[in-house]
Tab-separated table of C-alpha atoms in Angstrom:
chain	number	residue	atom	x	y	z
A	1	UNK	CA	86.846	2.317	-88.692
A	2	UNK	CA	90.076	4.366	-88.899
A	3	UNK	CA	91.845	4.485	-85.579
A	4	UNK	CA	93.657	7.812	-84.646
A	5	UNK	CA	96.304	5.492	-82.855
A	6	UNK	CA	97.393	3.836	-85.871
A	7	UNK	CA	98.554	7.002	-87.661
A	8	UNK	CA	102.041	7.087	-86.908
A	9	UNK	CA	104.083	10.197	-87.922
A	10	UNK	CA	106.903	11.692	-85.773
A	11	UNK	CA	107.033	14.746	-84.484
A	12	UNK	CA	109.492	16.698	-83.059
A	13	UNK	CA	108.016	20.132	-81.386
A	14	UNK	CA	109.983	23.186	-81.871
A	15	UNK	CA	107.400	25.689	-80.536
A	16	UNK	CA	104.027	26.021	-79.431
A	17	UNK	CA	102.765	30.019	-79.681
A	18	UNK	CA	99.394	30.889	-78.088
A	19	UNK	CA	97.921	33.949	-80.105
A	20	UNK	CA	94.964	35.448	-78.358
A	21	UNK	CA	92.411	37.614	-80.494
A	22	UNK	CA	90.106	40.008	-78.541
A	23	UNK	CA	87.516	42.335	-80.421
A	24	UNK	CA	85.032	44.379	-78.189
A	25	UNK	CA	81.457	44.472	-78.724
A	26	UNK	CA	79.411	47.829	-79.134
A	27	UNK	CA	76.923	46.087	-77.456
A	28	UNK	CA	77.606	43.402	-74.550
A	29	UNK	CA	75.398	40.637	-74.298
A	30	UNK	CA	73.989	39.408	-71.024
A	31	UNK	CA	73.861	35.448	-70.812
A	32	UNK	CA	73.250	32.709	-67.773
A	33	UNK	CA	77.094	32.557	-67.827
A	34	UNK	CA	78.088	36.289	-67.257
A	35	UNK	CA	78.327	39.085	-69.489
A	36	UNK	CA	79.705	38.512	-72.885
A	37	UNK	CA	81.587	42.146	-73.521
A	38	UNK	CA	84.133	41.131	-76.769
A	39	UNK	CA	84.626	38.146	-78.893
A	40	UNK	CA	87.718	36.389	-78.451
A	41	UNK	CA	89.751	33.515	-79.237
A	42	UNK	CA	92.876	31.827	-78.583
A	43	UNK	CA	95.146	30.055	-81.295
A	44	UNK	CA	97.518	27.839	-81.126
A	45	UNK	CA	100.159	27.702	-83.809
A	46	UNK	CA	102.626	25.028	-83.400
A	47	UNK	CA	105.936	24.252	-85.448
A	48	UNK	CA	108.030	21.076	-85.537
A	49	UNK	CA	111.557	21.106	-85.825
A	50	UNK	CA	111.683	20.112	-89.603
A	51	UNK	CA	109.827	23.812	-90.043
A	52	UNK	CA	106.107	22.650	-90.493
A	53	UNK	CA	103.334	24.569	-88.922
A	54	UNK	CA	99.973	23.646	-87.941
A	55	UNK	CA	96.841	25.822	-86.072
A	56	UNK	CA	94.558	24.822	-83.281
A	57	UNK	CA	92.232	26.708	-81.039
A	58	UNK	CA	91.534	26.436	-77.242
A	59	UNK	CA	88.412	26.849	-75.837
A	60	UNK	CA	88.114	30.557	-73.908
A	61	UNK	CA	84.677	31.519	-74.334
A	62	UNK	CA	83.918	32.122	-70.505
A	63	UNK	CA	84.644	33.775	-68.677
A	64	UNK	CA	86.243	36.010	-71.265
A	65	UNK	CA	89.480	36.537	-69.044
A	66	UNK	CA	89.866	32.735	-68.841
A	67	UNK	CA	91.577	33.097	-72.474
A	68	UNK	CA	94.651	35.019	-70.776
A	69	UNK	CA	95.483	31.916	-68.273
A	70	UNK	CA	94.987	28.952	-70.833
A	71	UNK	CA	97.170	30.889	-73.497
A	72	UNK	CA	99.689	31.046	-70.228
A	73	UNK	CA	99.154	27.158	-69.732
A	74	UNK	CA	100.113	26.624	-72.806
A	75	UNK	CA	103.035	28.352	-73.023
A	76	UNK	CA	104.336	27.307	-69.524
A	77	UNK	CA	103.037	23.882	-69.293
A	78	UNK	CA	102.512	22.676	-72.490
A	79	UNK	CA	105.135	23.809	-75.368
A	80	UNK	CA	108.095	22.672	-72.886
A	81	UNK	CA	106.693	19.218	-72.152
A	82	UNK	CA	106.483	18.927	-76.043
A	83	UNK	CA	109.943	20.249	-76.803
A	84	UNK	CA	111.160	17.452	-74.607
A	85	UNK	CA	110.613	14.479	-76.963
A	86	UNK	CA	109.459	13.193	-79.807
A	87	UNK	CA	106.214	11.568	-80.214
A	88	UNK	CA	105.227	8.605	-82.669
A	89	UNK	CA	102.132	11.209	-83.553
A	90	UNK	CA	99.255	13.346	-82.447
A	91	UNK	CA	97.548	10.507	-80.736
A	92	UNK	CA	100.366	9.334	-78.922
A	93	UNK	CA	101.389	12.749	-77.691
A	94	UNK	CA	97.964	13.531	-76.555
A	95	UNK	CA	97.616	11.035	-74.099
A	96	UNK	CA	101.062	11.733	-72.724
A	97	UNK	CA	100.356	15.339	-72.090
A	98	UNK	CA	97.094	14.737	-70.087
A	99	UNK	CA	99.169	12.043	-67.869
A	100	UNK	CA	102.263	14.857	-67.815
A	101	UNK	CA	99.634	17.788	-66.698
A	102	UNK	CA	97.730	15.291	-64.345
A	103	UNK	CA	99.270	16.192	-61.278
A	104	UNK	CA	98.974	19.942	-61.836
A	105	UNK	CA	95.094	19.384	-62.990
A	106	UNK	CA	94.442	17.603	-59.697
A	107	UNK	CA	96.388	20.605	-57.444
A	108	UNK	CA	94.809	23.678	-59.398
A	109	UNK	CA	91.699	21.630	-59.637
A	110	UNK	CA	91.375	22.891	-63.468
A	111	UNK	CA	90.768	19.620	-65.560
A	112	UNK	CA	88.812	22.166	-67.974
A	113	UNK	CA	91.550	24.374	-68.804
A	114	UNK	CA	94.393	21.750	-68.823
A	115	UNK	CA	91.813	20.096	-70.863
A	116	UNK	CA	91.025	22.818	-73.544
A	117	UNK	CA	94.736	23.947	-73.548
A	118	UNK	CA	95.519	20.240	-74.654
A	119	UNK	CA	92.820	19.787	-77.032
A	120	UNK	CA	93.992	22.674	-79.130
A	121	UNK	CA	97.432	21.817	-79.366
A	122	UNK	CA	96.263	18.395	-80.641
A	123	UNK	CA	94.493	20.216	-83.335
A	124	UNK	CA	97.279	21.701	-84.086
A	125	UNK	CA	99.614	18.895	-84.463
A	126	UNK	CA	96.857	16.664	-87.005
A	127	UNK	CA	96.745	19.970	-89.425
A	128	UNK	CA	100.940	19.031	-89.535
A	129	UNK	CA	100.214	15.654	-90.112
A	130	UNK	CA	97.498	16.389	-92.734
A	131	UNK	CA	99.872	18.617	-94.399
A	132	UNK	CA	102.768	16.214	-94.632
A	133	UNK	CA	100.386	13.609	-96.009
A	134	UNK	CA	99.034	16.007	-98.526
A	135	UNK	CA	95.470	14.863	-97.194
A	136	UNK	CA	92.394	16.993	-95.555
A	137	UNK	CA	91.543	15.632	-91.792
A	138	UNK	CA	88.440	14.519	-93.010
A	139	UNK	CA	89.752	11.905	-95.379
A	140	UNK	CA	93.121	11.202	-93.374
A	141	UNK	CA	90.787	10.005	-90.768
A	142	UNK	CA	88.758	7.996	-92.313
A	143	UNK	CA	85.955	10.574	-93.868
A	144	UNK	CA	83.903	9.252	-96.895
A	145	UNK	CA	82.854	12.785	-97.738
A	146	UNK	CA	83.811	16.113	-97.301
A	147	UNK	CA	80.346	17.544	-97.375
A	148	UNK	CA	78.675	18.349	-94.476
A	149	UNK	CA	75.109	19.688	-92.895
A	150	UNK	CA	75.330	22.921	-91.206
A	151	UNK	CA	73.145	25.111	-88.645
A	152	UNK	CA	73.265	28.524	-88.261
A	153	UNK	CA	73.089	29.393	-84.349
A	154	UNK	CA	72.316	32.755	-82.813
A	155	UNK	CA	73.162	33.852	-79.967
A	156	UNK	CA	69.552	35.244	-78.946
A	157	UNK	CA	65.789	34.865	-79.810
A	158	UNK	CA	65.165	38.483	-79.532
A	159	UNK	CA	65.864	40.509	-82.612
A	160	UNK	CA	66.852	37.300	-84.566
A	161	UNK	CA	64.737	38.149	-87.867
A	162	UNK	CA	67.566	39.936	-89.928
A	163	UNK	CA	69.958	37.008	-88.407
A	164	UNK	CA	67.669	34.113	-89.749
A	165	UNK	CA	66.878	36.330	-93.365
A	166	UNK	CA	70.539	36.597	-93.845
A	167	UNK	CA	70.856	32.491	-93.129
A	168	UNK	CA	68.319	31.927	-95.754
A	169	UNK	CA	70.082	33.840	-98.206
A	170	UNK	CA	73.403	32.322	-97.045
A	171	UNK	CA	71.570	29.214	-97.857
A	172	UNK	CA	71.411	27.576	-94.386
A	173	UNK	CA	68.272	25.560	-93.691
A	174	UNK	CA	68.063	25.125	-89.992
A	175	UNK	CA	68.867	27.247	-87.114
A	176	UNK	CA	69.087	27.570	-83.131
A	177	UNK	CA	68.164	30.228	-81.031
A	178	UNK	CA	68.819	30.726	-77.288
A	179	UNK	CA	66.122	30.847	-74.623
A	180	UNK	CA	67.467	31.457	-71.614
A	181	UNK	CA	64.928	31.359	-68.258
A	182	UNK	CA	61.207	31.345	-68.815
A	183	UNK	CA	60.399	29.990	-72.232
A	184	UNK	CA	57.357	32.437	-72.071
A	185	UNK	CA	59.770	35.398	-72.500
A	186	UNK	CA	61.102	33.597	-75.559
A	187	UNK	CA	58.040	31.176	-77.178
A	188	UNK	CA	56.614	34.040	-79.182
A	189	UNK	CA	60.413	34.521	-81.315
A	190	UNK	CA	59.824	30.925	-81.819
A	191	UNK	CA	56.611	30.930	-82.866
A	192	UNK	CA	57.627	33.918	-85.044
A	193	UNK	CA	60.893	32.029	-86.421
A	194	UNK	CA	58.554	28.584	-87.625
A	195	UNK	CA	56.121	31.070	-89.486
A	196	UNK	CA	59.278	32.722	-91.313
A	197	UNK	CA	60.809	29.371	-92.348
A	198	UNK	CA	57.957	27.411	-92.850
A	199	UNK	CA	58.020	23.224	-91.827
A	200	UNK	CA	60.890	22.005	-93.676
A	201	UNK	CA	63.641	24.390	-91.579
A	202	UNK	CA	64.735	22.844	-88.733
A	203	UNK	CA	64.947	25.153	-85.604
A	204	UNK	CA	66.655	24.294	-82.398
A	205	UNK	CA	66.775	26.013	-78.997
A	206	UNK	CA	69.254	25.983	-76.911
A	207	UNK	CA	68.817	26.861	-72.712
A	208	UNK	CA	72.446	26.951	-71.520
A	209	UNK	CA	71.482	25.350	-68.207
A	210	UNK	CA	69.279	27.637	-67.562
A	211	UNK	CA	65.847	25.320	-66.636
A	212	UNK	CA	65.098	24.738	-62.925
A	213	UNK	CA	64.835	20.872	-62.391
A	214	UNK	CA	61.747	21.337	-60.990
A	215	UNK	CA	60.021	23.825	-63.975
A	216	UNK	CA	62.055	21.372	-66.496
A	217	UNK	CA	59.382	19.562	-67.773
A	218	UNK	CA	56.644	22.203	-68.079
A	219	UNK	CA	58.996	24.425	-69.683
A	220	UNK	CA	59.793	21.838	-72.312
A	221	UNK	CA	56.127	21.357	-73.274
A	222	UNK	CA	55.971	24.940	-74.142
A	223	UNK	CA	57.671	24.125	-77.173
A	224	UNK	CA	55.698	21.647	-77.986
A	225	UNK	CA	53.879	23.257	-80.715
A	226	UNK	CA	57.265	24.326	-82.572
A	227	UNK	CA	58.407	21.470	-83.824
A	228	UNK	CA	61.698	21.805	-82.169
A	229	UNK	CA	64.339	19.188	-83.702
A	230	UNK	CA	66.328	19.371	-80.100
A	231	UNK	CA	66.173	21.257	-77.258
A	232	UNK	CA	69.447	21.892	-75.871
A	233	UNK	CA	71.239	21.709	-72.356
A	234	UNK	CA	67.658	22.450	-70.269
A	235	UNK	CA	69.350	22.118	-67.347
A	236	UNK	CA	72.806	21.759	-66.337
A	237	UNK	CA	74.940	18.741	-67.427
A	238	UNK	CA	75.629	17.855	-63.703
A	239	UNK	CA	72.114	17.445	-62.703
A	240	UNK	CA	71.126	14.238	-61.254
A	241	UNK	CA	70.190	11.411	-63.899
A	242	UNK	CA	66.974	10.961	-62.550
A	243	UNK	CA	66.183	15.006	-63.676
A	244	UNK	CA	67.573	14.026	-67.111
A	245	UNK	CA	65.609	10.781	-67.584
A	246	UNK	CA	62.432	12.591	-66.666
A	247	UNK	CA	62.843	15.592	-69.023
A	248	UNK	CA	63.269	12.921	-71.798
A	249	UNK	CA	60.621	11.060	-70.876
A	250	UNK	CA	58.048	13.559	-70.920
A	251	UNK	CA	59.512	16.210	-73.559
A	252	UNK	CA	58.358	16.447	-76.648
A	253	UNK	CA	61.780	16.775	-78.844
A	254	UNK	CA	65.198	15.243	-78.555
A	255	UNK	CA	67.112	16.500	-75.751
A	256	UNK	CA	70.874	17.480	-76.827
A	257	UNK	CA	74.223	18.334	-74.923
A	258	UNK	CA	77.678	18.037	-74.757
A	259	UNK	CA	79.607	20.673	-74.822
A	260	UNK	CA	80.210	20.615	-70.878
A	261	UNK	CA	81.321	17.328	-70.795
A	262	UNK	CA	85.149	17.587	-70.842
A	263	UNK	CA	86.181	13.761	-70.564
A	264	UNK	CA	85.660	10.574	-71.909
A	265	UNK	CA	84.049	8.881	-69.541
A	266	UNK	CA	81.379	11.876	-69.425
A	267	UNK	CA	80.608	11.335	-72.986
A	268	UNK	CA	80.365	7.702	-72.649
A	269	UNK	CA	77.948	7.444	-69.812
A	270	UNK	CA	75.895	10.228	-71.610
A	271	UNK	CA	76.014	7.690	-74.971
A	272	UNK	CA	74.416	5.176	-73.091
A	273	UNK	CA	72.159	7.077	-70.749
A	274	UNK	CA	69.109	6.656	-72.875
A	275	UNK	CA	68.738	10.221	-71.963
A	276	UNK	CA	70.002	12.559	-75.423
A	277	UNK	CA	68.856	12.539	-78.939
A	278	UNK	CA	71.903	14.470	-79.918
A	279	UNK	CA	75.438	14.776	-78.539
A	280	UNK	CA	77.462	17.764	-79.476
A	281	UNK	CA	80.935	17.573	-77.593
A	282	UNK	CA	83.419	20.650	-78.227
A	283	UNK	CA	86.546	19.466	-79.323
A	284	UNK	CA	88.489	22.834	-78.448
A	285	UNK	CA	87.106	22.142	-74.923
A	286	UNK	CA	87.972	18.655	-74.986
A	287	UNK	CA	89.474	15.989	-76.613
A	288	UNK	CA	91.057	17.321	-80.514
A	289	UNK	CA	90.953	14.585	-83.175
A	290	UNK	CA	92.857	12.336	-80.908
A	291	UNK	CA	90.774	12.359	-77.877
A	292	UNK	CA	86.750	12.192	-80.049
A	293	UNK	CA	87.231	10.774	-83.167
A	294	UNK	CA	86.321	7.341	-81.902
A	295	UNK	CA	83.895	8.691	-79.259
A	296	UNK	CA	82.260	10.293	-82.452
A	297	UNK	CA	82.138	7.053	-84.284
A	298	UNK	CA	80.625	5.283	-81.228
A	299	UNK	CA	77.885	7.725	-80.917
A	300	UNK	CA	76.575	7.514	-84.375
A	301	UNK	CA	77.258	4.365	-84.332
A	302	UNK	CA	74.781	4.133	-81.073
A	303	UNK	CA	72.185	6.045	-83.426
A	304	UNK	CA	72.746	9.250	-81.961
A	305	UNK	CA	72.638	12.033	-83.581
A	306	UNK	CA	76.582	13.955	-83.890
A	307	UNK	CA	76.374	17.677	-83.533
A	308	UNK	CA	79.646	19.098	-82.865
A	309	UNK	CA	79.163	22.031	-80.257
A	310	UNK	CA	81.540	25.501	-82.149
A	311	UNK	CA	80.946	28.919	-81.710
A	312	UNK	CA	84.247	30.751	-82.140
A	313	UNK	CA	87.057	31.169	-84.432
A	314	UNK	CA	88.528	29.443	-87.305
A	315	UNK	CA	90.860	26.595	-86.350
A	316	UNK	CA	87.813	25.403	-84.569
A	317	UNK	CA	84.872	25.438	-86.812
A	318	UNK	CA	87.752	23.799	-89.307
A	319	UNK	CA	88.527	21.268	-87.323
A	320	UNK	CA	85.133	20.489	-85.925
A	321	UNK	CA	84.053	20.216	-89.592
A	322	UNK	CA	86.657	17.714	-90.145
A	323	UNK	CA	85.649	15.307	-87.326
A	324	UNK	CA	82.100	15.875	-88.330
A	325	UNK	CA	82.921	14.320	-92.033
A	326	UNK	CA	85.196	11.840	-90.417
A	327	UNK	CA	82.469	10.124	-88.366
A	328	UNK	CA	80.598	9.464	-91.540
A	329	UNK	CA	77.198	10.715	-89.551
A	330	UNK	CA	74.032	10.529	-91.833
A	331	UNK	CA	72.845	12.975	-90.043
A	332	UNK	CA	74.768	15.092	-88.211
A	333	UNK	CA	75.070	18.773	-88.443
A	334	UNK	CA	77.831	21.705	-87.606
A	335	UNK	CA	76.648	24.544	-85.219
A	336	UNK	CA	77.771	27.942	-87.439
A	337	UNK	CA	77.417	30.804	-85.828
A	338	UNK	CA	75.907	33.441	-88.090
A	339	UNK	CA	76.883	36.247	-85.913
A	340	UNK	CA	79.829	38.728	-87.053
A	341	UNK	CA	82.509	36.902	-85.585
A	342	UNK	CA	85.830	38.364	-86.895
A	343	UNK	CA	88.178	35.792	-85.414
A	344	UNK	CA	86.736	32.933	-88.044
A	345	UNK	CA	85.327	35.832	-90.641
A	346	UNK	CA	88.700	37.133	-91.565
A	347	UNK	CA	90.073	34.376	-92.323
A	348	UNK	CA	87.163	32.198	-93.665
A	349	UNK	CA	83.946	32.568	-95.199
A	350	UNK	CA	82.226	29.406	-95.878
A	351	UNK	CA	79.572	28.763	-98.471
A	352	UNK	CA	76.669	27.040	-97.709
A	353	UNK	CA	74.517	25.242	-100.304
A	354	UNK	CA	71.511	23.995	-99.501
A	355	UNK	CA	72.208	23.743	-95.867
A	356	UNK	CA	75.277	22.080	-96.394
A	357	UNK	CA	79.300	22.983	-96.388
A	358	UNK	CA	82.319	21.907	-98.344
A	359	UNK	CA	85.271	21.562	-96.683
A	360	UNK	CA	87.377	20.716	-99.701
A	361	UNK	CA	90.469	18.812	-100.228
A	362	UNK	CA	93.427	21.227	-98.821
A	363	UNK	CA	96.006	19.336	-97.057
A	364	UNK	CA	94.894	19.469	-92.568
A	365	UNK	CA	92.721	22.047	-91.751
A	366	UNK	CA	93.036	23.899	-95.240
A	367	UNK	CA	93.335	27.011	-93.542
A	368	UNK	CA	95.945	29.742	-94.036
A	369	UNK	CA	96.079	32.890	-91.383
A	370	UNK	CA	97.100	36.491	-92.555
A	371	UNK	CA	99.677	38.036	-89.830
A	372	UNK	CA	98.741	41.275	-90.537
A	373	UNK	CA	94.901	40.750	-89.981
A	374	UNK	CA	95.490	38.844	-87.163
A	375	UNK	CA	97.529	42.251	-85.870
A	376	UNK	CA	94.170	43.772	-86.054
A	377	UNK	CA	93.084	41.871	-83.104
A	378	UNK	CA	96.039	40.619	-81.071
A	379	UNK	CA	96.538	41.170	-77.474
A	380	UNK	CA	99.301	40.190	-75.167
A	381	UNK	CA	99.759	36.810	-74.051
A	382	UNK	CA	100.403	37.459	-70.116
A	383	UNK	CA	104.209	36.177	-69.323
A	384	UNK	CA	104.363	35.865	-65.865
């Protein structure tokens, strides 16, 4: 198996520019995490002294303002730690900017940030090395194929007929919906969703946490008659393992999660829990190419199924489609939000055939952003 460790190629940083993209919504969304009132994103774009360029994303999805102090992190922490040296390549310079930003994660007590504000960076830096290889991530890292299975994931149950009938069309062949609290405000959508894509769609649901421990397992069985292929994050990621082995035990589909876990050592005590069907770790939350490519290959390797968790702009469904085709799952599939989501729609519009996507052969992340459209949504990177 390819090791990202054994890709040597220098880099010398000469910046590291946090863009953050806002767009407000005519209609907020309420969710177990807060109110969702714009989409947003924050992208990394970082250029090496020679005059290459790469893009990367951070994780900012909530809360919404949290986008404003990770785009400072990087620009205060990060790019000067960078500037400082060179690094033998991504890999290397990822692990030296989590031990350089350790003491400040421990004081601020922010490992996620510090974590997500790392991760895209890292991104960044493997689209330069892609480029100056003149290879795609996928197949610089190993990849045997650059075509992948995709979901389309909604951010609701309610209303999500038009939102499925577009997938279809689109030519997606399995999708998630949310179900947030009682399943018996949601089951009928569900119910509704099976009937409209008949047995050979797969169709997901996803909780966000938001199962009591105690109402976990009852809850689950509602679904029972679904055919759910996963059911996703039931209740939080921190709940004790006992809750977790007991929701497997008794549920009636494969439990999935990991998009909250934000180290390696999470992710590899949830690999050998016994607990989750799926795994689906975020890698502009945690980790970039550097920090899950091999924690991707050990988990299909472990015969669990590799869902990478995405749902915002383009540098990250990019790059999460990468890792995806570099850990060679036979199985695994890339959340795609079907949502208007202007941050990834402007810039790329993915076909999917048959359920699947084709990331192609450009050089890194194969993605090129317009200035002027990203004008249309820029706001001001705080610079205190």
């Amino acid at each position: 198996m390819k090791n990202v460790a054994d890709i040597l190629s220098t880099l010398q940083v000469e910046s590291v520019t946090p863009h953050i993209l806002r767009i407000p919504l005519d209609e907020p969304v309420t969710t177990p995490m807060g109110v969702v009132d714009s989409t947003i994103a924050v992208l990394v774009n970082v250029k090496t002294t020679s005059g290459e360029e790469g893009w990367g994303e951070v994780w900012c999805n909530f809360p919404r303002f949290g986008a404003y102090h990770r785009a400072v992190i990087v620009n205060k922490v990060i790019q000067p730690f960078l500037k400082s040296r060179s690094f033998a390549g991504p890999s290397e310079a990822f692990h030296a900017m989590h031990k350089a930003a350790n003491v400040i994660r421990l004081q601020s007590g922010e490992t996620g940030p510090f974590s997500a504000a790392i991760a895209g960076v890292d991104i960044a830096l493997w689209d330069i090395v892609g480029k100056r290889e003149g290879l795609p991530i996928w197949k610089l890292l190993g990849g045997q194929s650059g075509s992948i299975q995709a979901y389309g994931s909604l951010g609701r149950s309610n209303g999500f007929e038009p939102l499925v009938e577009e997938g279809l069309q689109r030519g997606f062949r399995a999708f998630k919906l949310r179900c947030w609290g009682n399943p018996d405000q949601h089951i009928d959508a569900y119910v509704k969703a099976r009937a409209m894509v008949g047995p050979d769609v797969e169709i997901m649901a996803d909780a966000n946490s938001s199962f009591p421990l105690e109402q976990s397992v009852a809850w689950a069985q509602k679904f029972k008659d679904v055919g759910l292929a996963f059911l996703e994050e039931a209740i939080p990621v921190d709940s004790p393992l006992a809750a977790w082995q007991a929701l497997a035990a008794a549920a009636p589909m494969k439990l999935a999660g990991g998009e909250n876990m934000i180290t390696a050592e999470t992710l590899t005590e949830a690999m050998h829990s016994g607990v989750y069907g799926v795994l689906q770790p975020d890698m502009t939350k945690f980790g970039g190419f550097s920090g899950l490519l091999g924690l991707s290959q050990q988990i299909v390797a472990k015969g669990i199924r590799f869902c990478p968790h995405m749902f915002s702009a383009a540098p990250g469904l990019l790059a999460s489609a990468h890792l995806l085709a570099a850990s060679n799952s036979p199985d695994g599939s890339l959340e795609y939000g079907i949502e208007h989501n202007p941050p990834r729609d402007e810039f790329i519009q993915c076909e999917i055939v048959n359920g699947r996507m084709e990331i192609g052969d450009a050089p890194g992340l194969g993605l090129t952003l317009d200035a002027a459209k990203m004008d249309r949504y820029r706001v001001a990177v705080p610079t205190y």
